Short mmCIF file of C-alpha atoms in Angstrom, two decimals:
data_model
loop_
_atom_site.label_atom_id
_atom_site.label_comp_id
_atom_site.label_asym_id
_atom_site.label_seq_id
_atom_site.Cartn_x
_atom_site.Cartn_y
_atom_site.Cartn_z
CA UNK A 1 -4.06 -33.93 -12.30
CA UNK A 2 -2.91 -33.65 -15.75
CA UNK A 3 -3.66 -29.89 -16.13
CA UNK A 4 -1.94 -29.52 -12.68
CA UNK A 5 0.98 -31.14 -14.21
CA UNK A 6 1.28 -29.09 -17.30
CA UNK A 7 0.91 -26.08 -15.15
CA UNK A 8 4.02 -27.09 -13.39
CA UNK A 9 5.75 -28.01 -16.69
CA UNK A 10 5.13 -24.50 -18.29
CA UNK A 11 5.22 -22.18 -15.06
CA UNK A 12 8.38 -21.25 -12.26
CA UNK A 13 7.05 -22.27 -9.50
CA UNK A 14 9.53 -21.09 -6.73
CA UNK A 15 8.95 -23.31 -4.20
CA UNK A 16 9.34 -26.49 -5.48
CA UNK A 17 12.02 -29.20 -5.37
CA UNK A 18 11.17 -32.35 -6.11
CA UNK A 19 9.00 -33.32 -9.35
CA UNK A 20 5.79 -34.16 -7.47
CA UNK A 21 6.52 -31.67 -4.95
CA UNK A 22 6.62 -29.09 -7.05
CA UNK A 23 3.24 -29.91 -8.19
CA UNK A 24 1.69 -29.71 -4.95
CA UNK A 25 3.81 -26.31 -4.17
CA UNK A 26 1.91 -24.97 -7.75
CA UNK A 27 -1.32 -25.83 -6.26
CA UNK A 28 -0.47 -24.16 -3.08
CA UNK A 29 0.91 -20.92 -4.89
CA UNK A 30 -2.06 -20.89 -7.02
CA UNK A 31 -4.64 -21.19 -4.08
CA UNK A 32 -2.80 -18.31 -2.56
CA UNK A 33 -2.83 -16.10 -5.53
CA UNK A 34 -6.58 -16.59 -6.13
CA UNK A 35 -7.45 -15.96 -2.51
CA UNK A 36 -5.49 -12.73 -2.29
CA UNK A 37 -6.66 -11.37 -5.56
CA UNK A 38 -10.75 -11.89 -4.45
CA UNK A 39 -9.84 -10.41 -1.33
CA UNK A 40 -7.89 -7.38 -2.96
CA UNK A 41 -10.68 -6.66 -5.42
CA UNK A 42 -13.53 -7.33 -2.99
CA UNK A 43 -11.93 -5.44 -0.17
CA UNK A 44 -10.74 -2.54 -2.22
CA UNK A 45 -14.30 -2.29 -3.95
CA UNK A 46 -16.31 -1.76 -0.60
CA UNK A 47 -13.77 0.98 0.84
CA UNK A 48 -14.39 2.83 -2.78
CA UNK A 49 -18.47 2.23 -1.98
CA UNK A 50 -18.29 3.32 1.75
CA UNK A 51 -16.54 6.69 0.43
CA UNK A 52 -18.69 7.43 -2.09
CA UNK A 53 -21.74 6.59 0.39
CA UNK A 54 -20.78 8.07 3.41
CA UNK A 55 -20.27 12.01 3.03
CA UNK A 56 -18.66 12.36 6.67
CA UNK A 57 -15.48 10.89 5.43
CA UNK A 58 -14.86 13.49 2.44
CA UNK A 59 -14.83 16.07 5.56
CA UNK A 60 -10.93 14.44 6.04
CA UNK A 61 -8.72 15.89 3.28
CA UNK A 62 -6.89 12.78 3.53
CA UNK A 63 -9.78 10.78 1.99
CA UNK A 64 -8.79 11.93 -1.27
CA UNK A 65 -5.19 10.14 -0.73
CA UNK A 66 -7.26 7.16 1.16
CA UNK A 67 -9.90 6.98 -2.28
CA UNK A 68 -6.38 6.82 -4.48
CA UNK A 69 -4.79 4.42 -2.45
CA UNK A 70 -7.95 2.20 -2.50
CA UNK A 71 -8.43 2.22 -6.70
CA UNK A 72 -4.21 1.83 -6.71
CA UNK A 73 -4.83 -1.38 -4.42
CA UNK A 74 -7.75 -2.25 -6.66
CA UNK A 75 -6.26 -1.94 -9.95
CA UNK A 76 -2.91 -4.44 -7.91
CA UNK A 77 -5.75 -6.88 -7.42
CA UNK A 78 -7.11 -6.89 -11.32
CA UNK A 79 -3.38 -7.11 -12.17
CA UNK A 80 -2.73 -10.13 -10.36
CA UNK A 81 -5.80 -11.72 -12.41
CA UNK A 82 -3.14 -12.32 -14.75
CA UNK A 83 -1.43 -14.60 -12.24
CA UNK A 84 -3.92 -16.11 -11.59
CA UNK A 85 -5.61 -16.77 -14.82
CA UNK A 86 -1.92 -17.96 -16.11
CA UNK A 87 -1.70 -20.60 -12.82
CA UNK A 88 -5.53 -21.62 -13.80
CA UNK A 89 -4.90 -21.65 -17.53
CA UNK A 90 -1.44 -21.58 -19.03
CA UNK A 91 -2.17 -19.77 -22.92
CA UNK A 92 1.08 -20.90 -25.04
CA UNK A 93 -0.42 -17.79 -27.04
CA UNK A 94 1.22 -14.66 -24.80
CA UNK A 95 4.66 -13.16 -24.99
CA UNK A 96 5.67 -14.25 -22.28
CA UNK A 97 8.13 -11.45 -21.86
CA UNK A 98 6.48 -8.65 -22.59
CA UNK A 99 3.61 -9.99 -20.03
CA UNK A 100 6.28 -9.84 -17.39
CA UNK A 101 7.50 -6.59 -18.15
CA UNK A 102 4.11 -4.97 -18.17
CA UNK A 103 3.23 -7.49 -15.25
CA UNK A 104 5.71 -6.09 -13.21
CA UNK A 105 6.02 -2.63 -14.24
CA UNK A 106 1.64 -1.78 -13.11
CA UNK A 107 2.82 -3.60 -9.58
CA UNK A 108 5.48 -1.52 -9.28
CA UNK A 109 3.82 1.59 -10.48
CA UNK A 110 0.55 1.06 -8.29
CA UNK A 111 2.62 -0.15 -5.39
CA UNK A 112 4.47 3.03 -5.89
CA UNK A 113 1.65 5.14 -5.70
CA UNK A 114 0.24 3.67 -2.39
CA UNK A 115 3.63 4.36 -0.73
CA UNK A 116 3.21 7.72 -1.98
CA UNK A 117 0.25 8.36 -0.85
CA UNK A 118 0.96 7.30 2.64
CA UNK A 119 3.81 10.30 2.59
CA UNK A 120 1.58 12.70 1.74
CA UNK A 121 -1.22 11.69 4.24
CA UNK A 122 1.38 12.16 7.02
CA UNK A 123 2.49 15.40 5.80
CA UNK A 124 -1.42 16.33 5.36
CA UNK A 125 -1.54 15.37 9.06
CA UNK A 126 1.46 16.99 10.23
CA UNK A 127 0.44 20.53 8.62
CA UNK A 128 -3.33 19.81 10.79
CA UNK A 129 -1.57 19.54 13.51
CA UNK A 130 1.11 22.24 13.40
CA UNK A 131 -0.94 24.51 11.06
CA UNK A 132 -4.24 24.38 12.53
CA UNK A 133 -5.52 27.50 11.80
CA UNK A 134 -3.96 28.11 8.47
CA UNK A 135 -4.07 24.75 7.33
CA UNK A 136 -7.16 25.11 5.03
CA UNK A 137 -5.64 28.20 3.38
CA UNK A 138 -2.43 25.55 2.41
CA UNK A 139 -4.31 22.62 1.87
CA UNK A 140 -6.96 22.83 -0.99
CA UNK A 141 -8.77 20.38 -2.83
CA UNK A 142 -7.24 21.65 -6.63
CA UNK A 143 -3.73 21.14 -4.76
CA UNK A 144 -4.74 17.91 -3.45
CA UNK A 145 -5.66 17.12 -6.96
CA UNK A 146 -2.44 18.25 -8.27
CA UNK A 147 -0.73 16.66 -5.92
CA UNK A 148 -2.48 13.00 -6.66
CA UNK A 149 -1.85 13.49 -10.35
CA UNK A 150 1.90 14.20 -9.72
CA UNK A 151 1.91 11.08 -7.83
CA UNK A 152 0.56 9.24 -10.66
CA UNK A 153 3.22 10.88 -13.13
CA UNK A 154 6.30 10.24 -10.66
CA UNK A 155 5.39 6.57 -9.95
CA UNK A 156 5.04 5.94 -13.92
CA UNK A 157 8.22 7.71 -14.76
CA UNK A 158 10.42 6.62 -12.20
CA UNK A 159 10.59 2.50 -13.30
CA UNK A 160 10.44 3.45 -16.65
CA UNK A 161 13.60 2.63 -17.61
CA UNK A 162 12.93 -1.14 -16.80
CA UNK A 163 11.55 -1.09 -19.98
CA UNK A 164 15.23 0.11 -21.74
CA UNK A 165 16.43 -2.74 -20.25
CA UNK A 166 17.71 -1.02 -16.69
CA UNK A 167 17.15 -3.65 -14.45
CA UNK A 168 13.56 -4.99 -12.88
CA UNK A 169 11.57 -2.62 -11.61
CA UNK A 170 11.08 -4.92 -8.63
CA UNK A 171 8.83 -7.79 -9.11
CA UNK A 172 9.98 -11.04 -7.56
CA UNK A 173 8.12 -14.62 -6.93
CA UNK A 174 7.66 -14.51 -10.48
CA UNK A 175 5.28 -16.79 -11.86
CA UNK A 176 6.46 -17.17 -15.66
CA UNK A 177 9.39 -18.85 -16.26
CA UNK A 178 10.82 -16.23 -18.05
CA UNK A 179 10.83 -13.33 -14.93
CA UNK A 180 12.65 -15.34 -12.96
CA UNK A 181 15.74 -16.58 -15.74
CA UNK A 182 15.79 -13.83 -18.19
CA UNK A 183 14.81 -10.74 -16.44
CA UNK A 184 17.62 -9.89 -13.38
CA UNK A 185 17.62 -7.12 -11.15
CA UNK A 186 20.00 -4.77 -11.20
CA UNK A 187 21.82 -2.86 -8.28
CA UNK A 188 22.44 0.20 -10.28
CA UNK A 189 18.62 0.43 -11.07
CA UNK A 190 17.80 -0.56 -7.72
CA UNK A 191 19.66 1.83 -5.61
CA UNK A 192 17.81 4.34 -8.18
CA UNK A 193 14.53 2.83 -6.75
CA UNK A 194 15.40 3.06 -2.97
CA UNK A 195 16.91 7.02 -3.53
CA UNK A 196 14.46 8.05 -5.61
CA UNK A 197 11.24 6.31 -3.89
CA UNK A 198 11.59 4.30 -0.64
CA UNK A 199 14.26 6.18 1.30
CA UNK A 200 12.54 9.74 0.69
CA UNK A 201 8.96 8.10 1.99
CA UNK A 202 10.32 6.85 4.67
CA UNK A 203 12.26 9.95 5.80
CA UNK A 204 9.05 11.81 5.10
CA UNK A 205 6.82 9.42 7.44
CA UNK A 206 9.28 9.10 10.10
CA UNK A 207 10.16 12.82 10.53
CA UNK A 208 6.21 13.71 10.25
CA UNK A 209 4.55 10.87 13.02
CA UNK A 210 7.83 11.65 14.91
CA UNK A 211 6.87 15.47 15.17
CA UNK A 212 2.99 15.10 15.15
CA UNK A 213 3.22 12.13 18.20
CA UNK A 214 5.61 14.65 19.96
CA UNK A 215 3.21 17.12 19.76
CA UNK A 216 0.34 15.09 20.69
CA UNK A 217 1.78 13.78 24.28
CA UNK A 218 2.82 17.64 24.59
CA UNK A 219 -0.30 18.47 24.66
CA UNK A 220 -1.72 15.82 26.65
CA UNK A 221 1.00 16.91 29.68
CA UNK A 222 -0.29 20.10 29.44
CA UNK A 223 -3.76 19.22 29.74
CA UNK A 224 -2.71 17.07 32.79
CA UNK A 225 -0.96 19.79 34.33
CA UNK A 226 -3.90 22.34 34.08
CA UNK A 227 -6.38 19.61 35.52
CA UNK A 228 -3.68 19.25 38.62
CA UNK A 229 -3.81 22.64 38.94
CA UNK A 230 -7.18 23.36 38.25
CA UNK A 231 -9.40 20.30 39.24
CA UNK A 232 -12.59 22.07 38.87
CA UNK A 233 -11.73 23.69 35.95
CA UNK A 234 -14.51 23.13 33.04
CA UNK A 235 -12.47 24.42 30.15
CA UNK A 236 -9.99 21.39 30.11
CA UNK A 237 -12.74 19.49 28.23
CA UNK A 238 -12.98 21.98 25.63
CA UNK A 239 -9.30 22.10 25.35
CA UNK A 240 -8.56 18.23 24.89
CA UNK A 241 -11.21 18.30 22.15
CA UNK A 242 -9.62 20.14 19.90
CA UNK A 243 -6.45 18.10 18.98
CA UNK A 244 -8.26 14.68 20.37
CA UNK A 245 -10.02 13.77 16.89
CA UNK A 246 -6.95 14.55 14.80
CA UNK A 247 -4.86 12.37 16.97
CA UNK A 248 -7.09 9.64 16.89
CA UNK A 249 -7.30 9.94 13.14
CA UNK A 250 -3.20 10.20 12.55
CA UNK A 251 -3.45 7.24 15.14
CA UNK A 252 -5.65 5.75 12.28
CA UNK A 253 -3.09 6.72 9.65
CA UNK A 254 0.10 5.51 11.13
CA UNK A 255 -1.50 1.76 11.99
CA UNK A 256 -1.67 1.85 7.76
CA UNK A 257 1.46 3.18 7.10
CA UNK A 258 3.16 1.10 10.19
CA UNK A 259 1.23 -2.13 8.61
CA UNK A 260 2.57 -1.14 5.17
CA UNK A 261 6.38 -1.13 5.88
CA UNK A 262 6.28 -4.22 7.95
CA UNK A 263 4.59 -5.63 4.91
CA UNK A 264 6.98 -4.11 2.57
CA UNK A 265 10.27 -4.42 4.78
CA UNK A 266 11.30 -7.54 3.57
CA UNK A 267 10.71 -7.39 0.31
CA UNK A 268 12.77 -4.42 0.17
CA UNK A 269 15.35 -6.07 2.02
CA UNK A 270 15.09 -8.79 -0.47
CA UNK A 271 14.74 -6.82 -3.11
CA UNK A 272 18.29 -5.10 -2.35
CA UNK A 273 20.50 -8.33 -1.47
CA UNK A 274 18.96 -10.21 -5.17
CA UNK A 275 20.08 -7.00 -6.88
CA UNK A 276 23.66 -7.06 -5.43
CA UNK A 277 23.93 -10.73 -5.99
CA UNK A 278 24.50 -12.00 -2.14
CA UNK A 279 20.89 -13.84 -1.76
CA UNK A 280 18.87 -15.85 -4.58
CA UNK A 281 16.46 -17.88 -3.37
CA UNK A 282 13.27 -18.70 -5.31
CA UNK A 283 11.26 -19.37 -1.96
CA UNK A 284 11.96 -16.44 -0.27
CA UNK A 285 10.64 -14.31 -3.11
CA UNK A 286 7.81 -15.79 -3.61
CA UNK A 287 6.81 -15.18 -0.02
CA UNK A 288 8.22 -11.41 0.61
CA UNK A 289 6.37 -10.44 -2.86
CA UNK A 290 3.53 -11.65 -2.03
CA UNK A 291 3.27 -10.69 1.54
CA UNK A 292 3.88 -7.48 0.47
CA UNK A 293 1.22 -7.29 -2.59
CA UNK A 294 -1.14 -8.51 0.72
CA UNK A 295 -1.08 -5.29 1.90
CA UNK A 296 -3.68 -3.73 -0.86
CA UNK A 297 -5.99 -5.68 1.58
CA UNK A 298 -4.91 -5.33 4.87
CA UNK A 299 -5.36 -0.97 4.72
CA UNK A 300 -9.49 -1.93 4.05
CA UNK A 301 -9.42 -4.61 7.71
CA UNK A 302 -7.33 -1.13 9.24
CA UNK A 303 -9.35 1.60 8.13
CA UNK A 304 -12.83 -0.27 8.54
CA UNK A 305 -11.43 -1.28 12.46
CA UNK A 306 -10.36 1.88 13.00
CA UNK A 307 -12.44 4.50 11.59
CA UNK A 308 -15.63 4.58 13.61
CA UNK A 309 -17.35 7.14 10.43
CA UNK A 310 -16.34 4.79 8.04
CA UNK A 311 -17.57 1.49 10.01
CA UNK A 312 -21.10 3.59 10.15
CA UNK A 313 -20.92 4.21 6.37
CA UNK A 314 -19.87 0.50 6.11
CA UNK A 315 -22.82 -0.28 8.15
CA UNK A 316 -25.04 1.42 6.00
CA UNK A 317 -24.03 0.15 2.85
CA UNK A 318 -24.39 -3.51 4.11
CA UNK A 319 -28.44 -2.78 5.16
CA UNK A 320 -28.68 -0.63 2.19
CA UNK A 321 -27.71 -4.31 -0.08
CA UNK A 322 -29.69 -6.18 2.37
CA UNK A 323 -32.94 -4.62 2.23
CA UNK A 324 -32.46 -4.49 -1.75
CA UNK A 325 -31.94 -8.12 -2.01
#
């Protein structure tokens, strides 16, 4: 009880509003922190295994942007160890400040990368689709390598200047004191954020699953038509199977990147009315950041629903364990 209440003493806790209140609301907060970081690492950690042991997956060029995504959601979960260790076990020892500023700049970098990612796996998808039979001429794996490292180098560069003293880079719900008095957003540095990273993503992933679902139920008409026409006709098989697996995988792909904005949407939405100074409210950050930071577990429950090669590589990895222990 005592350690509870020194936690509360030394640590924002957002949620709270009356003294004994607040402690329970720390305990709450720190129960959810803990549980989403296990489940970030753990999660995170088996879709990195399940690539690496089942070689039908590494057939998908997009498994290179899926494998960066995963260690970007991996490397959000070891971050928010220091969350959680601080909740556990306040040290009077750290800076408190410059904790928060490299706290919140890796989110925002790794979180940056993810939504990254997702743009490029729908443009991947949309050149499959459109491109089929020059697609592996334009999409390589040293591009796809370049590509991932320039992802890397954007995301780092672009929130920067939160370190100059331009604004947060975007963390809310902070958990130290000192994020959520000292350290204010800024709607200069945030409109930066939104032209510069979330508006272009979005645009990309909109205009792409737009184009590759109108394609798709093209496609499926004709195929309809012809078997009206033809009802006998054996070739209609052979014709449906050629766009039918990369539908069902850019099915695959949009469940992530559709679970990903809902996740995201109102922390952006948040993110944009703290910055121009119309909402503040210590509750409702808490909640949008960390719904959102859930999502570096929720894309390991889609993919491993979804993706019947990677449930069979999942499969194998869990009798693999078994028969070894």
């Amino acid at each position: 009880s005592s350690s509870v209440m020194n936690i509360s003493e030394h640590l924002s806790c957002p949620l709270g509003f009356g003294h004994y209140n607040a402690v329970d609301i720390c305990i709450l907060e720190t129960v959810v922190i803990v549980l989403l970081t296990f489940l970030i690492i753990a999660g995170n950690l088996t879709v990195i295994f399940v690539f690496h042991c089942a070689p039908l997956l590494h057939h998908y060029t997009t498994s290179y942007f899926i494998q960066t995504m995963a260690y970007a959601d991996l490397f959000v979960g070891v971050s928010c160890l220091v969350p959680t260790l601080s909740l556990l076990h306040y040290s009077t020892g750290v800076r408190e400040s410059l904790t928060c500023q490299v706290f919140g700049y890796i989110i925002s970098v790794l979180k940056s990368v993810s939504m990254a990612c997702l743009a490029c796996i729908s443009v991947d998808r949309y050149l499959a689709i459109t491109k089929p039979l020059s697609y592996n001429q334009l999409v390589t794996p040293c591009r796809l390598r370049i590509c991932i490292s320039l992802i890397w180098i954007y995301s780092c560069l672009i929130f920067l200047p939160s370190f100059f003293g331009w604004g947060k880079p975007g963390y809310h719900g902070d958990i130290f004191e000192w994020c959520a008095t000292s350290w204010l957003t800024n709607a200069y540095f945030t409109g930066f954020i939104v032209c510069l990273l979330y508006a272009p993503a979005a645009f990309v992933i909109c205009f792409t699953y737009f184009h590759i679902f109108k394609i798709c139920r093209q496609h499926t008409k004709e195929i309809s038509d012809r078997r009206a026409r033809f009802p006998n006709h054996e070739g209609d098989a052979a014709g449906e199977t050629g766009h039918s697996p990369d539908r069902r995988y850019a099915m695959v792909l949009f469940r992530i990147t559709s679970v990903f904005y809902v996740l995201w949407l109102p922390y952006i939405i948040y993110f944009l009315l703290e910055s121009s100074r119309v909402l503040e409210n210590p509750a409702l950050s808490f909640l949008t950041t960390w719904l959102a930071i859930s999502n570096s577990f929720c894309n390991c429950v889609i993919y491993s629903l979804s993706n019947s090669v990677f449930r069979l590589g999942l499969r194998r990895l869990s009798e693999t364990i078994c028969s070894s222990c």
